[in-house]
Short mmCIF file of C-alpha atoms in Angstrom, two decimals:
data_model
loop_
_atom_site.label_atom_id
_atom_site.label_comp_id
_atom_site.label_asym_id
_atom_site.label_seq_id
_atom_site.Cartn_x
_atom_site.Cartn_y
_atom_site.Cartn_z
CA MET T 1 0.00 0.00 0.00
CA ALA T 2 1.13 3.49 -0.71
CA ILE T 3 0.62 4.42 2.90
CA PHE T 4 3.53 2.28 4.08
CA PRO T 5 6.60 4.13 5.35
CA GLN T 6 9.48 4.40 2.91
CA THR T 7 12.50 4.02 5.17
CA ARG T 8 15.38 2.05 3.60
CA ALA T 9 17.73 -0.26 5.47
CA GLN T 10 21.49 0.25 5.42
CA THR T 11 23.22 -2.41 3.32
CA SER T 12 26.86 -1.52 3.82
CA ALA T 13 27.81 -4.72 5.66
CA PRO T 14 28.28 -7.87 3.53
CA TYR T 15 26.06 -9.94 5.83
CA SER T 16 23.28 -7.37 5.68
CA ALA T 17 23.45 -7.33 1.87
CA ALA T 18 23.22 -11.11 1.83
CA VAL T 19 20.06 -11.38 3.88
CA ARG T 20 18.17 -8.35 2.58
CA LEU T 21 15.32 -9.48 0.37
CA PRO T 22 14.03 -6.41 -1.50
CA SER T 23 10.92 -8.26 -2.71
CA LEU T 24 9.81 -8.78 0.89
CA ARG T 25 10.68 -5.36 2.27
CA TYR T 26 7.34 -3.78 1.45
CA ILE T 27 5.09 -6.76 2.16
CA GLY T 28 3.16 -5.46 5.12
CA PRO T 29 0.37 -6.95 7.24
CA ASN T 30 -2.21 -5.69 4.71
CA TRP T 31 -1.29 -8.69 2.51
CA TYR T 32 -3.31 -10.92 4.83
CA ALA T 33 -6.38 -9.27 3.28
CA THR T 34 -5.78 -11.39 0.18
CA VAL T 35 -6.27 -14.50 2.33
CA MET T 36 -9.35 -13.08 4.05
CA GLY T 37 -10.95 -12.01 0.79
CA THR T 38 -10.35 -15.41 -0.82
CA ALA T 39 -11.46 -17.54 2.13
CA ILE T 40 -14.72 -15.62 2.52
CA VAL T 41 -15.66 -16.45 -1.09
CA ALA T 42 -15.57 -20.13 -0.15
CA GLY T 43 -17.25 -19.70 3.24
CA ALA T 44 -19.99 -17.38 1.99
CA GLY T 45 -20.70 -19.62 -1.00
CA ALA T 46 -21.24 -22.58 1.31
CA ALA T 47 -23.59 -20.51 3.47
CA LEU T 48 -25.91 -19.44 0.65
CA PRO T 49 -29.50 -20.62 1.28
CA VAL T 50 -29.87 -21.75 -2.35
CA HIS T 51 -28.54 -24.68 -4.33
CA VAL T 52 -26.42 -23.76 -7.34
CA PRO T 53 -24.98 -26.66 -9.37
CA GLY T 54 -21.20 -26.70 -9.19
CA LEU T 55 -20.99 -24.01 -6.52
CA ARG T 56 -19.81 -26.39 -3.79
CA ALA T 57 -17.00 -27.68 -5.98
CA ALA T 58 -15.98 -24.15 -6.93
CA CYS T 59 -15.94 -23.14 -3.26
CA THR T 60 -13.70 -26.12 -2.51
CA VAL T 61 -11.19 -24.94 -5.10
CA VAL T 62 -11.28 -21.41 -3.67
CA TRP T 63 -10.78 -22.80 -0.15
CA ALA T 64 -7.67 -24.67 -1.32
CA LEU T 65 -6.39 -21.45 -2.90
CA ALA T 66 -7.01 -19.58 0.37
CA ALA T 67 -5.06 -22.21 2.31
CA VAL T 68 -2.13 -21.93 -0.09
CA LEU T 69 -2.29 -18.14 0.09
CA LEU T 70 -2.23 -18.25 3.88
CA ALA T 71 0.92 -20.39 3.87
CA ALA T 72 2.56 -18.11 1.29
CA VAL T 73 1.76 -14.87 3.10
CA LEU T 74 2.80 -16.29 6.48
CA ALA T 75 6.14 -17.30 4.94
CA ALA T 76 6.58 -13.90 3.28
CA ARG T 77 5.77 -12.05 6.48
CA ALA T 78 8.18 -14.25 8.45
CA GLY T 79 10.87 -13.38 5.91
CA HIS T 80 9.95 -9.73 6.22
CA TRP T 81 10.43 -9.78 10.00
CA PHE T 82 13.69 -11.72 9.69
CA ALA T 83 15.30 -9.65 6.94
CA HIS T 84 13.70 -6.23 7.40
CA ARG T 85 13.13 -5.73 11.10
CA ASP T 86 13.56 -1.98 10.80
CA GLN T 87 10.65 -1.82 8.38
CA ALA T 88 8.56 -4.18 10.49
CA ARG T 89 9.06 -1.95 13.55
CA ALA T 90 8.25 1.10 11.46
CA HIS T 91 4.95 -0.54 10.46
CA LEU T 92 3.99 -1.05 14.10
CA LEU T 93 4.72 2.58 14.86
CA ASP T 94 2.86 3.89 11.82
CA PRO T 95 -0.80 4.67 12.67
CA ALA T 96 -1.75 4.03 9.03
CA VAL T 97 -0.24 0.53 8.97
CA ALA T 98 -0.40 -0.89 12.50
CA PRO T 99 -4.19 -1.58 12.43
CA PHE T 100 -3.61 -4.07 9.62
CA TYR T 101 -2.11 -6.46 12.18
CA GLY T 102 -5.73 -7.37 12.89
CA CYS T 103 -5.80 -8.96 9.43
CA LEU T 104 -3.46 -11.74 10.56
CA SER T 105 -6.05 -12.91 13.06
CA MET T 106 -8.90 -12.74 10.55
CA ALA T 107 -6.90 -14.57 7.88
CA LEU T 108 -6.27 -17.48 10.25
CA LEU T 109 -9.89 -17.54 11.37
CA ALA T 110 -11.32 -17.29 7.85
CA VAL T 111 -9.26 -20.20 6.55
CA GLY T 112 -10.07 -22.24 9.65
CA GLY T 113 -13.78 -21.59 9.28
CA SER T 114 -13.85 -22.41 5.57
CA THR T 115 -11.91 -25.58 6.31
CA MET T 116 -14.74 -26.75 8.57
CA THR T 117 -17.51 -25.79 6.14
CA VAL T 118 -15.90 -26.62 2.78
CA GLY T 119 -12.48 -28.20 3.25
CA ARG T 120 -13.88 -31.16 5.16
CA ASP T 121 -15.23 -32.47 1.83
CA VAL T 122 -11.61 -33.00 0.80
CA ILE T 123 -9.67 -33.79 3.96
CA GLY T 124 -12.42 -35.29 6.11
CA HIS T 125 -14.14 -34.08 9.24
CA ARG T 126 -11.44 -35.09 11.72
CA ALA T 127 -8.60 -33.35 9.86
CA ALA T 128 -10.77 -30.30 9.22
CA LEU T 129 -11.64 -30.10 12.91
CA ALA T 130 -7.98 -30.36 13.94
CA ALA T 131 -6.99 -27.64 11.46
CA ASP T 132 -9.80 -25.36 12.61
CA VAL T 133 -8.95 -25.82 16.28
CA VAL T 134 -5.35 -24.76 15.63
CA LEU T 135 -6.24 -21.84 13.37
CA TYR T 136 -9.15 -20.68 15.54
CA THR T 137 -7.08 -20.79 18.73
CA ALA T 138 -4.17 -18.90 17.17
CA GLY T 139 -6.44 -16.44 15.37
CA THR T 140 -8.48 -15.69 18.46
CA ALA T 141 -5.42 -15.18 20.67
CA ILE T 142 -3.82 -12.87 18.10
CA GLY T 143 -7.09 -11.01 17.57
CA LEU T 144 -7.62 -10.35 21.27
CA ALA T 145 -4.01 -9.21 21.61
CA ALA T 146 -4.37 -6.87 18.61
CA ALA T 147 -7.65 -5.48 19.96
CA VAL T 148 -5.72 -4.28 23.02
CA ALA T 149 -2.23 -3.59 21.66
CA ILE T 150 -3.12 -1.50 18.60
CA PRO T 151 -5.46 0.92 20.45
CA TYR T 152 -2.79 1.13 23.17
CA LEU T 153 -0.19 2.13 20.58
CA MET T 154 -2.63 4.64 19.11
CA VAL T 155 -2.93 6.32 22.50
CA VAL T 156 0.66 6.25 23.75
CA ARG T 157 2.78 6.21 20.56
CA HIS T 158 0.82 7.03 17.40
CA ARG T 159 -1.13 10.03 18.66
CA PRO T 160 -3.05 10.59 15.39
CA ALA T 161 -4.08 14.17 14.73
CA PRO T 162 -7.73 15.21 15.18
CA GLY T 163 -9.79 14.57 12.09
CA THR T 164 -7.62 11.74 10.78
CA ALA T 165 -9.82 8.80 11.81
CA SER T 166 -9.89 6.05 9.19
CA PRO T 167 -12.05 2.95 8.65
CA VAL T 168 -8.76 1.03 8.93
CA TRP T 169 -8.95 1.66 12.67
CA LEU T 170 -11.73 -0.93 12.82
CA LEU T 171 -9.50 -3.82 11.73
CA PRO T 172 -8.03 -4.72 15.15
CA VAL T 173 -11.33 -4.50 17.01
CA VAL T 174 -13.38 -6.43 14.45
CA ALA T 175 -11.11 -9.49 14.72
CA PRO T 176 -12.82 -10.78 17.92
CA MET T 177 -16.16 -10.50 16.10
CA VAL T 178 -14.84 -12.95 13.51
CA SER T 179 -13.99 -15.31 16.37
CA ALA T 180 -17.53 -14.87 17.70
CA ALA T 181 -19.00 -15.72 14.29
CA LEU T 182 -16.82 -18.79 13.64
CA GLY T 183 -16.72 -20.14 17.19
CA PRO T 184 -20.15 -21.79 16.80
CA LEU T 185 -18.57 -24.27 14.37
CA LEU T 186 -16.65 -25.69 17.32
CA VAL T 187 -19.38 -25.52 19.98
CA PRO T 188 -21.07 -28.83 19.00
CA GLU T 189 -17.67 -30.54 18.95
CA LEU T 190 -17.17 -29.88 22.67
CA PRO T 191 -18.53 -32.12 25.44
CA SER T 192 -21.94 -31.00 26.67
CA GLY T 193 -22.01 -29.07 29.90
CA GLN T 194 -19.56 -26.49 31.16
CA LEU T 195 -17.20 -26.55 28.18
CA ARG T 196 -19.90 -26.16 25.56
CA GLU T 197 -21.76 -23.45 27.44
CA GLY T 198 -18.50 -21.68 28.27
CA MET T 199 -17.53 -21.61 24.59
CA LEU T 200 -20.93 -20.22 23.63
CA LEU T 201 -20.79 -17.44 26.22
CA ALA T 202 -17.15 -16.66 25.36
CA CYS T 203 -18.28 -16.05 21.78
CA TYR T 204 -20.98 -13.70 23.03
CA ALA T 205 -18.37 -11.90 25.14
CA MET T 206 -16.19 -11.38 22.06
CA PHE T 207 -19.29 -10.24 20.17
CA GLY T 208 -19.89 -7.56 22.82
CA LEU T 209 -16.22 -6.59 23.00
CA SER T 210 -16.04 -5.97 19.26
CA LEU T 211 -19.47 -4.37 18.94
CA LEU T 212 -18.90 -1.78 21.66
CA ALA T 213 -15.42 -0.97 20.37
CA THR T 214 -16.92 -0.45 16.90
CA LEU T 215 -19.59 1.85 18.33
CA VAL T 216 -16.80 3.92 19.89
CA MET T 217 -14.83 4.25 16.64
CA LEU T 218 -17.57 4.56 14.02
CA PRO T 219 -18.68 8.07 15.10
CA LEU T 220 -15.07 9.24 14.80
CA ILE T 221 -14.89 7.88 11.26
CA PHE T 222 -18.13 9.49 10.14
CA ALA T 223 -17.20 12.77 11.82
CA ARG T 224 -13.94 12.76 9.88
CA LEU T 225 -15.87 12.34 6.61
CA VAL T 226 -18.33 15.09 7.44
CA HIS T 227 -15.80 17.65 8.69
CA GLN T 228 -12.78 16.84 6.50
CA GLY T 229 -14.44 15.63 3.30
CA PRO T 230 -13.92 12.43 1.32
CA LEU T 231 -10.97 10.15 1.98
CA PRO T 232 -7.94 10.32 -0.36
CA LEU T 233 -8.63 8.42 -3.57
CA ALA T 234 -6.36 5.48 -2.70
CA LEU T 235 -8.10 5.01 0.66
CA THR T 236 -11.69 5.29 -0.58
CA PRO T 237 -12.17 1.48 -0.79
CA THR T 238 -11.50 1.29 2.96
CA LEU T 239 -15.01 2.70 3.48
CA PHE T 240 -16.21 -0.84 2.81
CA LEU T 241 -14.41 -1.97 5.98
CA VAL T 242 -17.29 -0.56 8.02
CA LEU T 243 -19.43 -3.36 6.61
CA GLY T 244 -17.18 -5.88 8.38
CA PRO T 245 -18.42 -5.49 11.95
CA LEU T 246 -21.99 -5.00 10.73
CA GLY T 247 -22.19 -8.13 8.60
CA GLN T 248 -20.01 -10.20 10.92
CA SER T 249 -22.05 -9.33 14.01
CA THR T 250 -25.26 -10.28 12.18
CA THR T 251 -23.60 -13.54 11.18
CA ALA T 252 -22.41 -14.13 14.74
CA VAL T 253 -25.81 -13.80 16.41
CA GLY T 254 -27.37 -16.10 13.83
CA GLN T 255 -24.68 -18.77 14.13
CA LEU T 256 -24.70 -18.62 17.91
CA ALA T 257 -28.48 -18.94 18.00
CA ASP T 258 -28.21 -22.08 15.87
CA VAL T 259 -26.02 -23.89 18.40
CA ALA T 260 -27.51 -22.38 21.58
CA PRO T 261 -30.17 -25.12 22.13
CA GLY T 262 -27.45 -27.73 22.59
CA ALA T 263 -25.28 -25.56 24.82
CA ILE T 264 -27.51 -23.58 27.17
CA GLY T 265 -30.86 -23.87 28.93
CA ALA T 266 -34.14 -23.57 27.02
CA PRO T 267 -35.20 -20.09 28.24
CA TYR T 268 -31.88 -18.57 27.15
CA ALA T 269 -31.70 -20.56 23.92
CA SER T 270 -35.12 -19.26 22.89
CA ALA T 271 -34.18 -15.70 23.79
CA LEU T 272 -30.95 -15.93 21.80
CA GLY T 273 -32.92 -17.13 18.78
CA ALA T 274 -35.16 -14.08 19.02
CA PHE T 275 -32.14 -11.82 19.53
CA ALA T 276 -30.64 -13.07 16.26
CA VAL T 277 -33.58 -11.55 14.37
CA LEU T 278 -34.18 -8.49 16.55
CA TYR T 279 -30.52 -7.50 16.28
CA GLY T 280 -29.72 -8.76 12.80
CA VAL T 281 -32.51 -7.11 10.81
CA PRO T 282 -31.84 -3.50 11.92
CA VAL T 283 -28.08 -3.91 11.60
CA MET T 284 -28.42 -5.38 8.11
CA GLY T 285 -30.54 -2.37 7.22
CA PHE T 286 -27.75 -0.04 8.35
CA ALA T 287 -25.21 -2.18 6.47
CA LEU T 288 -27.16 -1.67 3.24
CA LEU T 289 -27.29 2.07 3.91
CA TRP T 290 -23.52 2.16 4.40
CA LEU T 291 -22.99 -0.03 1.33
CA ALA T 292 -24.88 2.50 -0.78
CA LEU T 293 -22.90 5.39 0.72
CA ALA T 294 -19.54 3.65 0.28
CA ALA T 295 -20.36 2.59 -3.29
CA SER T 296 -21.31 6.16 -4.15
CA MET T 297 -17.99 7.41 -2.78
CA VAL T 298 -16.11 4.77 -4.78
CA VAL T 299 -17.87 5.81 -7.99
CA ARG T 300 -16.91 9.41 -7.23
CA ALA T 301 -13.31 8.36 -6.60
CA VAL T 302 -13.14 6.38 -9.86
CA ARG T 303 -14.38 9.43 -11.76
CA GLY T 304 -11.69 11.41 -9.97
CA GLY T 305 -8.89 9.09 -11.09
CA MET T 306 -8.67 6.34 -8.45
CA THR T 307 -6.30 3.59 -9.54
CA PHE T 308 -5.73 0.06 -8.28
CA GLY T 309 -4.13 -0.50 -4.88
CA MET T 310 -4.12 -3.17 -2.20
CA THR T 311 -6.96 -1.26 -0.52
CA TRP T 312 -9.23 -2.80 -3.16
CA TRP T 313 -9.23 -5.97 -1.07
CA GLY T 314 -11.56 -4.02 1.21
CA PHE T 315 -14.27 -4.77 -1.36
CA THR T 316 -14.16 -8.49 -0.54
CA PHE T 317 -14.18 -9.71 3.07
CA PRO T 318 -16.61 -7.05 4.44
CA VAL T 319 -19.12 -7.79 1.66
CA GLY T 320 -18.69 -11.50 2.37
CA THR T 321 -19.72 -10.98 5.98
CA CYS T 322 -22.91 -9.35 4.76
CA VAL T 323 -23.55 -12.41 2.59
CA THR T 324 -23.31 -14.74 5.59
CA GLY T 325 -25.35 -12.31 7.69
CA ALA T 326 -28.15 -12.16 5.13
CA ALA T 327 -28.04 -15.95 4.74
CA GLY T 328 -28.46 -16.31 8.51
CA LEU T 329 -31.44 -13.98 8.49
CA ALA T 330 -32.99 -15.96 5.64
CA ARG T 331 -32.56 -19.10 7.72
CA HIS T 332 -34.07 -17.61 10.88
CA THR T 333 -36.93 -15.63 9.33
CA GLY T 334 -37.79 -17.77 6.30
CA LEU T 335 -38.10 -14.62 4.19
CA THR T 336 -37.23 -15.03 0.52
CA ALA T 337 -36.12 -11.40 0.43
CA PHE T 338 -33.09 -12.22 2.59
CA THR T 339 -32.29 -15.20 0.37
CA TRP T 340 -32.13 -13.00 -2.71
CA LEU T 341 -30.20 -10.35 -0.80
CA ALA T 342 -27.58 -12.96 0.09
CA VAL T 343 -27.37 -14.09 -3.54
CA ALA T 344 -27.05 -10.53 -4.86
CA LEU T 345 -24.32 -9.70 -2.34
CA TYR T 346 -22.50 -12.92 -3.22
CA VAL T 347 -22.47 -11.96 -6.89
CA LEU T 348 -20.99 -8.60 -5.87
CA LEU T 349 -18.41 -10.39 -3.70
CA VAL T 350 -17.29 -12.79 -6.44
CA THR T 351 -17.06 -9.96 -8.96
CA ALA T 352 -14.97 -7.82 -6.60
CA TRP T 353 -12.74 -10.78 -5.70
CA ALA T 354 -12.13 -11.72 -9.33
CA VAL T 355 -11.29 -8.15 -10.41
CA THR T 356 -9.12 -7.44 -7.38
CA GLY T 357 -7.36 -10.80 -7.59
CA LEU T 358 -6.49 -10.34 -11.26
CA ARG T 359 -5.20 -6.82 -10.66
CA THR T 360 -3.12 -8.09 -7.74
CA LEU T 361 -1.57 -10.82 -9.87
CA ARG T 362 -0.76 -8.27 -12.54
CA GLY T 363 0.88 -6.04 -9.94
CA LEU T 364 2.92 -8.96 -8.59
CA PHE T 365 4.18 -10.08 -11.98
CA SER T 366 5.08 -6.52 -12.95
CA GLY T 367 6.77 -5.92 -9.60
CA ALA T 368 4.70 -2.80 -8.93
CA LEU T 369 3.21 -4.16 -5.69
CA LEU T 370 6.60 -5.23 -4.33
CA ALA T 371 8.41 -1.97 -5.09
CA ALA T 372 8.97 0.90 -2.69
CA PRO T 373 5.80 2.97 -2.40
CA GLN T 374 5.79 6.23 -4.25
CA ALA T 375 4.57 9.53 -2.87
CA PRO T 376 0.99 10.11 -4.05
CA GLN T 377 0.57 12.64 -6.81
CA PRO T 378 -1.96 15.44 -6.38
CA VAL T 379 -5.23 14.66 -8.11
CA THR T 380 -8.00 17.01 -9.04
CA VAL T 381 -11.27 15.50 -7.87
CA ARG T 382 -14.70 16.43 -9.12
CA THR T 383 -16.61 18.22 -6.39
CA THR T 384 -20.04 18.13 -7.92
#
């Protein structure tokens, strides 16, 4: 991303020159978004409340691609930390880059969840469960750490100026919501009693943690838009990140309600089923409002000269969470309208993923995405 710092390491020593890997220097934590955006295509496709011939097989292929991408990005990021520690530290201290560390958690969780829903067709239930337990545990631990560490750094080290709030700030605090939404896949696998109920309530705790943190940050983001005007062209796609906590929280309450009867007493299980609808419908309504607003801003940015950047991956995972949220509402309400909403959003997701993926491959092969970021050029934007 063009927002990454441009500091260069000293290469005067022979050893330093030997271990420096220029192609990895500018691979930041935002690259985990490629894994998230790919895994959600598989997971959301499996969640659709309609049967489409060949869709399950296609989702299986996409899941395998997401798993390979996760391994590749993890290896690249490990190389980045080994060979370019100065740049890695600079990323943590950069308020524009540090929030992307939440993407590591969500990448692990998304691949783990899609392994349980789609990958089990290939590797079997037992192997899928083992993989999901590992990825879910690691992803949840990293997500909870990021939800504390990144806001802490924002307060004591970053000190962003007033009026600079960005939708990117949501990334660390939305990670626990992903854990809340994917935790229900593991609830039935636990022994009944304390463990199963504890897992259910832990997911609700992470749901509340993420939701309240989002409600703290979202007014800052909207106030920045109102008082400072539209985001810079390259950052306009990040407006779609607001859909993440909205769609993921709707997904979470629906998924948790599905497994509640086997984990908690009848009065609570019934109440949680009602909560899934009473919470999910209004929040999905706001998500559609924000989707229309964000899409309008993107159209404006395209007319103003917006070009491709890694921020385009913001068009994928957040929309995917709205697909799973709408699918959950279709399941709990029986309304055909939510079924068609889920299908329409999935078409949007697949289109965005295909376009963004192809542009990313082109940037990789040309070397443009691995080169040092260039200072943005001033662009005249249409104001009417």
